[in-house]
């Protein structure tokens, strides 16, 4: 070699040693084309090859290393030249040199990401199929602030981390590289050498928009979306809807076990063809999907997420999921996503110890672990983690048109001592058990979602008495749209387990919930959590013999559908599944051929129609003026009666008999005189009941009763509820 070349290589010797050892943090500063005095040099590092050329210019091997250099005059090679090489197998390969491209992520995006304010970070991180300077390929970027070196690896480089080391963007902790010629469908991971201990680990892309089907764990370069949305009318109406005053009846679904085909799991399109007509027939307004974010373990039901931007490959690709949601919208059905920002699993390919250090989780082991679940807790103090989670939430709402999020396990986020023994936690700076940074994140999440996506709902699964969960942030609340009423759920199921003989002693379990019913915007949930882990099915929880169990379940559903609050019911419960939910198999659909189970389906369908059709059952769900007890203290006979009011004068009278003893001529006070008409009866033979009720219209007496100006004498069927429409108001 000439003297200039020798001098150049001597000056680069430390860099070459670090590159050969896969430890260099700035390969773009060494590899590629660089000016050296009056001339240019091109340097490439390609292990296990015989020869290399740059746009036909033969390169020289440096000693017996894997480095090749060409030295010549400026202008001989274009800005983006092609590297050609002959492998050890004699095959020819070529690629535009990745190290000829400038950084693609702007400083403003990096600054926003590191401030914890980026809500669209999937646009800059992950794998983006793109064209740069007329060259097609994929731009890769990953946040790994504790890494000494990061490479992207895949079949395209024989999974060799020496081949494509990425450039580091300094204090932002972001690494990036553009690989020409690499297209959608390729599997990839990041090979990360930790700065702290020098360990080398293969990690899936936290921002990957597609993943391999489990048990494989590589990320997949996702193709740009090709689905043509046709839900414009739905989206426009959704943005303008006042969901507080609208009916909301949610069918909670685990896609992998709702129904299966002869060859296993159904894909998103097959699910659309079967699920949508079924939900339409039953009259639910929304479907809520248990997490369909990618997860390695079927047993977690999706709640141990590894792919916060990737729809699970179990049911197909992203465009197929878009098709399902689009079809739901065109059928008038909203879709909610169960989203898990509270914890993540320890899987070696996932977020845990991502860059050789605590990156996404808390560094303090005492804070990092959810001891009940064996998972790790997100470090909400770290601004980049906030940007990650915030972007995930917005990604599903924007890219897939979900109508809202159900946020899992909020209590585990806001309490430092969640799932811990007394004293087994590190208090906050004020000395108490509030996770201040998690609380700030949830407020930020709700501000951003409600600001960017008008009409979107964010529903908290929060099981404690934390105040103002569903009140706006500027009023001191957490900012959620609604909150699950776990107290109502526990009290109700506990009551219906009681033998009717003893229910008079537990009457307060029915009435207590109405004391706080308007403190929050509540959803009344009977979810998947209540029908697993030896808790029995809903039908199995009911007291009594077989007939009484069905009657009790019908009564409980009427109780739920007529109380203030939105509704959620887990799949299978609508036809009284008699076994616990088994996520490994399809629902027992054969039961719907039996009259008593088909009757339950009909009851749910009719309840949803009644709920949607009568403003009194939904318009004032969250206002005290929408509800009034007629009688709540007849514990001796286990009877309650109440009215639900609309804001136009309409009201419905609901009377419930929680014993198997029919109550004849049961007098109930009502606020308006006239003729009342029974419009629903859970004891109807159509649903499997004994067919007792008030077939003819019932007129009021002038006798005051229960603090009301007039009264009715009703026949209350056994273990049943009746609903009566009021006389029209006179104006």
Short mmCIF file of C-alpha atoms in Angstrom, two decimals, residues 78-442:
data_model
loop_
_atom_site.label_atom_id
_atom_site.label_comp_id
_atom_site.label_asym_id
_atom_site.label_seq_id
_atom_site.Cartn_x
_atom_site.Cartn_y
_atom_site.Cartn_z
CA UNK A 78 -21.18 8.31 -6.26
CA UNK A 79 -22.60 9.23 -2.88
CA UNK A 80 -24.49 5.93 -2.69
CA UNK A 81 -22.25 3.32 -4.28
CA UNK A 82 -22.83 -0.43 -4.49
CA UNK A 83 -20.72 -2.84 -2.48
CA UNK A 84 -20.22 -6.22 -4.19
CA UNK A 85 -18.66 -9.23 -2.60
CA UNK A 86 -18.01 -12.89 -3.25
CA UNK A 87 -18.83 -15.14 -0.36
CA UNK A 88 -16.85 -18.13 0.84
CA UNK A 89 -19.36 -20.27 -1.06
CA UNK A 90 -18.47 -18.50 -4.30
CA UNK A 91 -21.83 -16.72 -4.61
CA UNK A 92 -22.01 -13.06 -5.63
CA UNK A 93 -23.79 -10.48 -3.45
CA UNK A 94 -24.33 -6.75 -3.72
CA UNK A 95 -25.93 -3.94 -1.74
CA UNK A 96 -25.87 -0.19 -1.70
CA UNK A 97 -23.57 0.61 1.22
CA UNK A 98 -25.63 1.30 4.38
CA UNK A 99 -22.78 3.43 5.67
CA UNK A 100 -23.19 5.91 2.82
CA UNK A 101 -26.44 7.28 4.32
CA UNK A 102 -26.85 10.11 6.78
CA UNK A 103 -28.87 9.89 9.98
CA UNK A 104 -32.62 9.80 9.30
CA UNK A 105 -34.09 10.76 12.69
CA UNK A 106 -34.41 14.47 13.30
CA UNK A 107 -33.17 16.15 16.46
CA UNK A 108 -36.66 17.47 17.23
CA UNK A 109 -38.10 13.94 17.29
CA UNK A 110 -35.28 12.73 19.53
CA UNK A 111 -35.79 15.63 21.91
CA UNK A 112 -39.54 15.00 22.09
CA UNK A 113 -38.92 11.29 22.72
CA UNK A 114 -36.42 11.94 25.51
CA UNK A 115 -38.80 14.46 27.13
CA UNK A 116 -41.47 11.77 27.41
CA UNK A 117 -43.83 13.67 25.12
CA UNK A 118 -43.65 11.71 21.85
CA UNK A 119 -47.01 10.09 21.10
CA UNK A 120 -46.10 8.79 17.62
CA UNK A 121 -42.66 7.30 18.21
CA UNK A 122 -43.48 4.27 16.05
CA UNK A 123 -42.88 6.59 13.09
CA UNK A 124 -39.20 7.02 13.99
CA UNK A 125 -38.30 3.82 15.89
CA UNK A 126 -38.65 0.21 14.87
CA UNK A 127 -38.40 -0.92 11.25
CA UNK A 128 -39.67 1.43 8.54
CA UNK A 129 -39.83 0.29 4.91
CA UNK A 130 -38.88 3.43 3.04
CA UNK A 131 -37.02 5.01 0.13
CA UNK A 132 -34.05 7.31 0.82
CA UNK A 133 -32.36 9.22 -2.00
CA UNK A 134 -34.08 6.93 -4.49
CA UNK A 135 -32.85 3.77 -2.73
CA UNK A 136 -35.42 1.40 -1.25
CA UNK A 137 -34.79 -0.46 1.98
CA UNK A 138 -35.60 -0.45 5.68
CA UNK A 139 -34.67 2.09 8.32
CA UNK A 140 -34.06 0.51 11.74
CA UNK A 141 -33.92 2.37 15.03
CA UNK A 142 -34.01 1.30 18.66
CA UNK A 143 -33.69 2.94 22.06
CA UNK A 144 -30.95 1.22 24.08
CA UNK A 145 -29.22 3.86 26.25
CA UNK A 146 -27.17 1.33 28.23
CA UNK A 147 -25.68 -0.39 25.18
CA UNK A 148 -22.06 -0.28 24.11
CA UNK A 149 -22.97 -1.50 20.61
CA UNK A 150 -26.19 -2.42 18.80
CA UNK A 151 -26.52 -4.31 15.50
CA UNK A 152 -29.50 -5.34 13.46
CA UNK A 153 -29.33 -9.02 12.52
CA UNK A 154 -31.35 -11.43 10.41
CA UNK A 155 -31.06 -13.99 7.63
CA UNK A 156 -29.80 -11.14 5.44
CA UNK A 157 -26.52 -11.18 7.41
CA UNK A 158 -26.55 -14.77 8.70
CA UNK A 159 -27.46 -13.29 12.13
CA UNK A 160 -23.92 -11.98 12.44
CA UNK A 161 -23.83 -8.92 14.71
CA UNK A 162 -20.53 -7.74 13.18
CA UNK A 163 -22.18 -7.07 9.83
CA UNK A 164 -24.56 -4.16 10.50
CA UNK A 165 -23.59 -2.23 13.63
CA UNK A 166 -25.79 0.84 14.12
CA UNK A 167 -24.87 4.47 14.76
CA UNK A 168 -25.49 5.94 18.18
CA UNK A 169 -27.32 9.25 18.52
CA UNK A 170 -25.58 10.33 21.66
CA UNK A 171 -27.50 11.34 24.77
CA UNK A 172 -30.83 10.21 23.29
CA UNK A 173 -29.70 6.59 23.59
CA UNK A 174 -31.14 5.83 20.13
CA UNK A 175 -29.33 3.66 17.57
CA UNK A 176 -30.18 3.67 13.86
CA UNK A 177 -29.19 2.33 10.45
CA UNK A 178 -30.71 2.24 6.97
CA UNK A 179 -30.28 -1.09 5.16
CA UNK A 180 -30.82 -0.82 1.40
CA UNK A 181 -32.56 -3.72 -0.28
CA UNK A 182 -34.05 -5.17 2.91
CA UNK A 183 -37.80 -5.36 2.46
CA UNK A 184 -41.00 -6.30 4.28
CA UNK A 185 -41.34 -9.86 5.49
CA UNK A 186 -37.77 -10.28 6.71
CA UNK A 187 -37.25 -11.53 10.26
CA UNK A 188 -34.86 -9.53 12.41
CA UNK A 189 -33.69 -8.81 15.94
CA UNK A 190 -31.29 -6.44 17.60
CA UNK A 191 -28.01 -7.80 18.92
CA UNK A 192 -27.09 -5.66 21.91
CA UNK A 193 -23.82 -5.58 23.81
CA UNK A 194 -24.37 -4.09 27.24
CA UNK A 195 -21.97 -1.40 28.38
CA UNK A 196 -22.25 -2.45 32.02
CA UNK A 197 -21.23 -6.10 31.82
CA UNK A 198 -20.35 -6.68 28.15
CA UNK A 199 -23.10 -9.29 27.77
CA UNK A 200 -24.47 -9.84 24.27
CA UNK A 201 -28.19 -10.53 23.88
CA UNK A 202 -30.64 -10.92 21.01
CA UNK A 203 -33.74 -8.79 21.51
CA UNK A 204 -36.96 -8.42 19.59
CA UNK A 205 -37.79 -4.91 18.46
CA UNK A 206 -39.92 -3.10 21.10
CA UNK A 207 -41.49 -1.06 18.27
CA UNK A 208 -41.94 -3.98 15.85
CA UNK A 209 -45.26 -3.88 14.03
CA UNK A 210 -45.23 -7.61 13.31
CA UNK A 211 -43.72 -10.68 14.93
CA UNK A 212 -43.17 -14.33 14.19
CA UNK A 213 -45.80 -16.81 15.34
CA UNK A 214 -45.00 -18.22 18.75
CA UNK A 215 -42.86 -20.02 19.82
CA UNK A 216 -40.58 -18.13 17.41
CA UNK A 217 -39.74 -14.67 18.72
CA UNK A 218 -38.13 -12.64 15.94
CA UNK A 219 -39.63 -9.38 14.80
CA UNK A 220 -40.89 -9.07 11.21
CA UNK A 221 -40.44 -6.05 8.99
CA UNK A 222 -44.04 -4.97 8.40
CA UNK A 223 -45.24 -3.84 5.00
CA UNK A 224 -46.96 -0.46 4.81
CA UNK A 225 -50.70 -0.72 5.47
CA UNK A 226 -52.69 -1.56 2.34
CA UNK A 227 -56.16 -1.78 3.86
CA UNK A 228 -58.61 0.73 2.40
CA UNK A 229 -60.79 1.95 5.25
CA UNK A 230 -64.51 2.29 4.63
CA UNK A 231 -65.61 3.36 8.11
CA UNK A 232 -65.62 7.10 7.51
CA UNK A 233 -69.27 7.55 8.51
CA UNK A 234 -68.73 5.61 11.73
CA UNK A 235 -65.60 7.58 12.60
CA UNK A 236 -67.32 10.91 12.01
CA UNK A 237 -70.29 9.94 14.18
CA UNK A 238 -67.95 8.50 16.81
CA UNK A 239 -66.03 11.76 17.12
CA UNK A 240 -69.26 13.66 17.68
CA UNK A 241 -70.96 11.15 20.00
CA UNK A 242 -71.65 12.02 23.62
CA UNK A 243 -70.71 8.60 24.96
CA UNK A 244 -71.65 9.60 28.52
CA UNK A 245 -75.29 9.64 27.48
CA UNK A 246 -75.19 6.82 24.94
CA UNK A 247 -75.83 3.10 25.46
CA UNK A 248 -72.67 1.10 25.97
CA UNK A 249 -73.06 -2.67 26.14
CA UNK A 250 -69.73 -4.47 25.75
CA UNK A 251 -69.16 -8.08 24.70
CA UNK A 252 -65.73 -9.08 26.04
CA UNK A 253 -63.97 -11.54 23.72
CA UNK A 254 -60.87 -13.71 23.78
CA UNK A 255 -60.45 -14.29 20.06
CA UNK A 256 -58.44 -17.50 20.39
CA UNK A 257 -61.20 -19.30 22.29
CA UNK A 258 -64.42 -17.62 21.15
CA UNK A 259 -64.70 -20.09 18.31
CA UNK A 260 -62.17 -22.32 16.58
CA UNK A 261 -62.08 -23.88 13.16
CA UNK A 262 -61.27 -27.46 12.15
CA UNK A 263 -57.60 -26.53 11.85
CA UNK A 264 -57.26 -24.44 14.98
CA UNK A 265 -57.43 -20.70 15.56
CA UNK A 266 -59.52 -18.55 13.25
CA UNK A 267 -57.88 -15.66 11.43
CA UNK A 268 -59.16 -12.10 11.73
CA UNK A 269 -61.22 -12.34 8.51
CA UNK A 270 -62.89 -15.58 9.54
CA UNK A 271 -63.63 -14.05 12.92
CA UNK A 272 -65.19 -11.05 11.21
CA UNK A 273 -67.48 -13.33 9.21
CA UNK A 274 -68.73 -15.15 12.32
CA UNK A 275 -68.35 -12.76 15.26
CA UNK A 276 -69.98 -9.68 13.75
CA UNK A 277 -73.33 -11.29 12.84
CA UNK A 278 -73.45 -12.92 16.26
CA UNK A 279 -72.78 -9.70 18.17
CA UNK A 280 -75.25 -7.86 15.95
CA UNK A 281 -77.94 -10.44 16.70
CA UNK A 282 -77.34 -10.12 20.44
CA UNK A 283 -77.46 -6.32 20.26
CA UNK A 284 -74.17 -5.40 21.95
CA UNK A 285 -72.88 -1.96 21.02
CA UNK A 286 -69.18 -2.81 21.38
CA UNK A 287 -66.71 -5.66 21.37
CA UNK A 288 -63.78 -5.55 23.77
CA UNK A 289 -60.82 -7.70 22.73
CA UNK A 290 -58.64 -9.25 25.38
CA UNK A 291 -55.10 -8.18 24.50
CA UNK A 292 -54.24 -8.98 20.89
CA UNK A 293 -50.86 -7.33 21.29
CA UNK A 294 -48.17 -9.95 20.61
CA UNK A 295 -47.41 -12.28 23.51
CA UNK A 296 -45.42 -15.52 23.71
CA UNK A 297 -47.51 -17.41 26.27
CA UNK A 298 -51.06 -18.49 25.43
CA UNK A 299 -51.75 -19.01 29.13
CA UNK A 300 -51.36 -15.27 29.78
CA UNK A 301 -54.42 -14.55 27.56
CA UNK A 302 -52.36 -11.67 26.13
CA UNK A 303 -51.76 -9.90 29.44
CA UNK A 304 -48.00 -10.58 29.31
CA UNK A 305 -47.25 -8.48 26.27
CA UNK A 306 -43.95 -8.42 24.41
CA UNK A 307 -45.14 -6.62 21.26
CA UNK A 308 -46.73 -3.30 22.16
CA UNK A 309 -47.10 -2.36 18.49
CA UNK A 310 -47.64 -5.79 16.92
CA UNK A 311 -51.00 -7.56 16.50
CA UNK A 312 -50.56 -11.19 17.47
CA UNK A 313 -49.65 -13.38 14.52
CA UNK A 314 -51.98 -16.09 15.89
CA UNK A 315 -54.82 -14.63 13.82
CA UNK A 316 -52.98 -13.13 10.84
CA UNK A 317 -51.45 -9.82 9.90
CA UNK A 318 -52.13 -6.17 10.63
CA UNK A 319 -54.27 -5.57 7.56
CA UNK A 320 -56.46 -8.52 8.50
CA UNK A 321 -57.02 -6.96 11.93
CA UNK A 322 -57.84 -3.67 10.22
CA UNK A 323 -60.39 -5.56 8.12
CA UNK A 324 -62.06 -6.97 11.26
CA UNK A 325 -62.34 -3.55 12.92
CA UNK A 326 -63.49 -1.88 9.71
CA UNK A 327 -66.18 -4.54 9.26
CA UNK A 328 -67.32 -4.05 12.86
CA UNK A 329 -67.68 -0.32 12.32
CA UNK A 330 -69.64 -0.77 9.11
CA UNK A 331 -71.96 -3.09 11.05
CA UNK A 332 -72.45 -0.43 13.74
CA UNK A 333 -70.25 -2.11 16.35
CA UNK A 334 -67.47 -0.32 18.22
CA UNK A 335 -64.23 -2.08 19.15
CA UNK A 336 -62.22 -1.59 22.34
CA UNK A 337 -58.73 -2.91 23.04
CA UNK A 338 -57.59 -4.31 26.37
CA UNK A 339 -54.21 -2.60 26.80
CA UNK A 340 -51.54 -3.47 29.39
CA UNK A 341 -49.21 -0.61 30.44
CA UNK A 342 -48.73 -1.86 33.99
CA UNK A 343 -46.21 -4.67 33.59
CA UNK A 344 -44.35 -6.87 31.11
CA UNK A 345 -42.88 -10.40 31.18
CA UNK A 346 -39.28 -11.44 31.77
CA UNK A 347 -38.87 -13.32 28.48
CA UNK A 348 -35.26 -13.17 27.30
CA UNK A 349 -36.19 -11.73 23.89
CA UNK A 350 -38.40 -9.00 25.35
CA UNK A 351 -38.07 -5.74 27.26
CA UNK A 352 -36.49 -7.14 30.42
CA UNK A 353 -32.86 -6.06 30.91
CA UNK A 354 -33.12 -4.81 27.37
CA UNK A 355 -29.72 -3.20 26.89
CA UNK A 356 -27.88 -5.11 29.59
CA UNK A 357 -29.38 -2.87 32.25
CA UNK A 358 -32.76 -1.89 33.65
CA UNK A 359 -34.01 0.03 30.65
CA UNK A 360 -37.81 -0.28 30.66
CA UNK A 361 -38.15 -1.50 34.26
CA UNK A 362 -37.10 0.14 37.53
CA UNK A 363 -33.43 -0.38 38.35
CA UNK A 364 -34.22 -1.05 42.01
CA UNK A 365 -35.14 -4.72 42.22
CA UNK A 366 -37.55 -4.01 45.07
CA UNK A 367 -39.55 -1.68 42.80
CA UNK A 368 -39.10 -3.57 39.54
CA UNK A 369 -41.07 -6.74 40.26
CA UNK A 370 -44.77 -7.50 40.45
CA UNK A 371 -44.39 -10.24 43.01
CA UNK A 372 -47.89 -11.64 42.50
CA UNK A 373 -47.40 -12.08 38.77
CA UNK A 374 -43.65 -12.56 38.38
CA UNK A 375 -43.54 -9.73 35.85
CA UNK A 376 -41.67 -6.43 35.73
CA UNK A 377 -43.02 -2.93 36.31
CA UNK A 378 -42.46 -0.15 33.81
CA UNK A 379 -40.24 2.67 35.05
CA UNK A 380 -42.65 5.59 34.71
CA UNK A 381 -39.95 7.97 35.93
CA UNK A 382 -38.08 7.43 32.69
CA UNK A 383 -39.31 9.84 30.04
CA UNK A 384 -38.51 7.52 27.14
CA UNK A 385 -40.66 4.78 28.72
CA UNK A 386 -43.53 7.26 28.84
CA UNK A 387 -43.05 8.04 25.15
CA UNK A 388 -43.02 4.29 24.42
CA UNK A 389 -46.30 3.63 26.26
CA UNK A 390 -47.98 6.81 25.08
CA UNK A 391 -47.09 5.96 21.49
CA UNK A 392 -48.41 2.41 21.90
CA UNK A 393 -51.79 3.69 23.05
CA UNK A 394 -52.03 6.18 20.18
CA UNK A 395 -50.78 3.63 17.66
CA UNK A 396 -53.75 1.31 18.15
CA UNK A 397 -56.24 4.17 18.06
CA UNK A 398 -54.74 5.79 14.98
CA UNK A 399 -53.50 2.90 12.86
CA UNK A 400 -56.30 0.42 13.67
CA UNK A 401 -59.24 2.74 14.44
CA UNK A 402 -59.96 1.21 17.83
CA UNK A 403 -62.68 3.20 19.58
CA UNK A 404 -61.03 3.14 22.95
CA UNK A 405 -58.80 1.36 25.42
CA UNK A 406 -59.55 -0.63 28.55
CA UNK A 407 -56.47 -0.05 30.70
CA UNK A 408 -55.57 -3.18 32.64
CA UNK A 409 -54.63 -3.29 36.32
CA UNK A 410 -54.60 0.45 37.05
CA UNK A 411 -54.42 -0.23 40.79
CA UNK A 412 -51.12 -2.03 40.27
CA UNK A 413 -49.75 1.12 38.67
CA UNK A 414 -50.87 3.77 41.13
CA UNK A 415 -50.00 1.95 44.38
CA UNK A 416 -46.38 1.23 45.28
CA UNK A 417 -47.51 -1.48 47.72
CA UNK A 418 -49.78 -3.33 45.29
CA UNK A 419 -49.49 -7.06 45.94
CA UNK A 420 -46.94 -6.52 48.72
CA UNK A 421 -46.93 -7.17 52.44
CA UNK A 422 -47.14 -4.27 54.86
CA UNK A 423 -43.87 -2.36 54.83
CA UNK A 424 -42.53 -4.28 51.84
CA UNK A 425 -42.28 -1.27 49.56
CA UNK A 426 -40.31 1.94 49.14
CA UNK A 427 -42.52 4.97 49.95
CA UNK A 428 -42.59 7.99 47.67
CA UNK A 429 -40.97 11.31 48.57
CA UNK A 430 -44.02 12.19 50.68
CA UNK A 431 -43.75 8.96 52.63
CA UNK A 432 -46.90 7.28 51.33
CA UNK A 433 -47.79 4.48 48.91
CA UNK A 434 -48.72 6.45 45.79
CA UNK A 435 -46.66 5.87 42.65
CA UNK A 436 -46.44 9.54 41.73
CA UNK A 437 -44.82 9.07 38.33
CA UNK A 438 -47.34 6.41 37.28
CA UNK A 439 -50.17 8.73 38.29
CA UNK A 440 -48.62 11.53 36.22
CA UNK A 441 -48.30 9.16 33.26
CA UNK A 442 -51.96 8.13 33.44
#
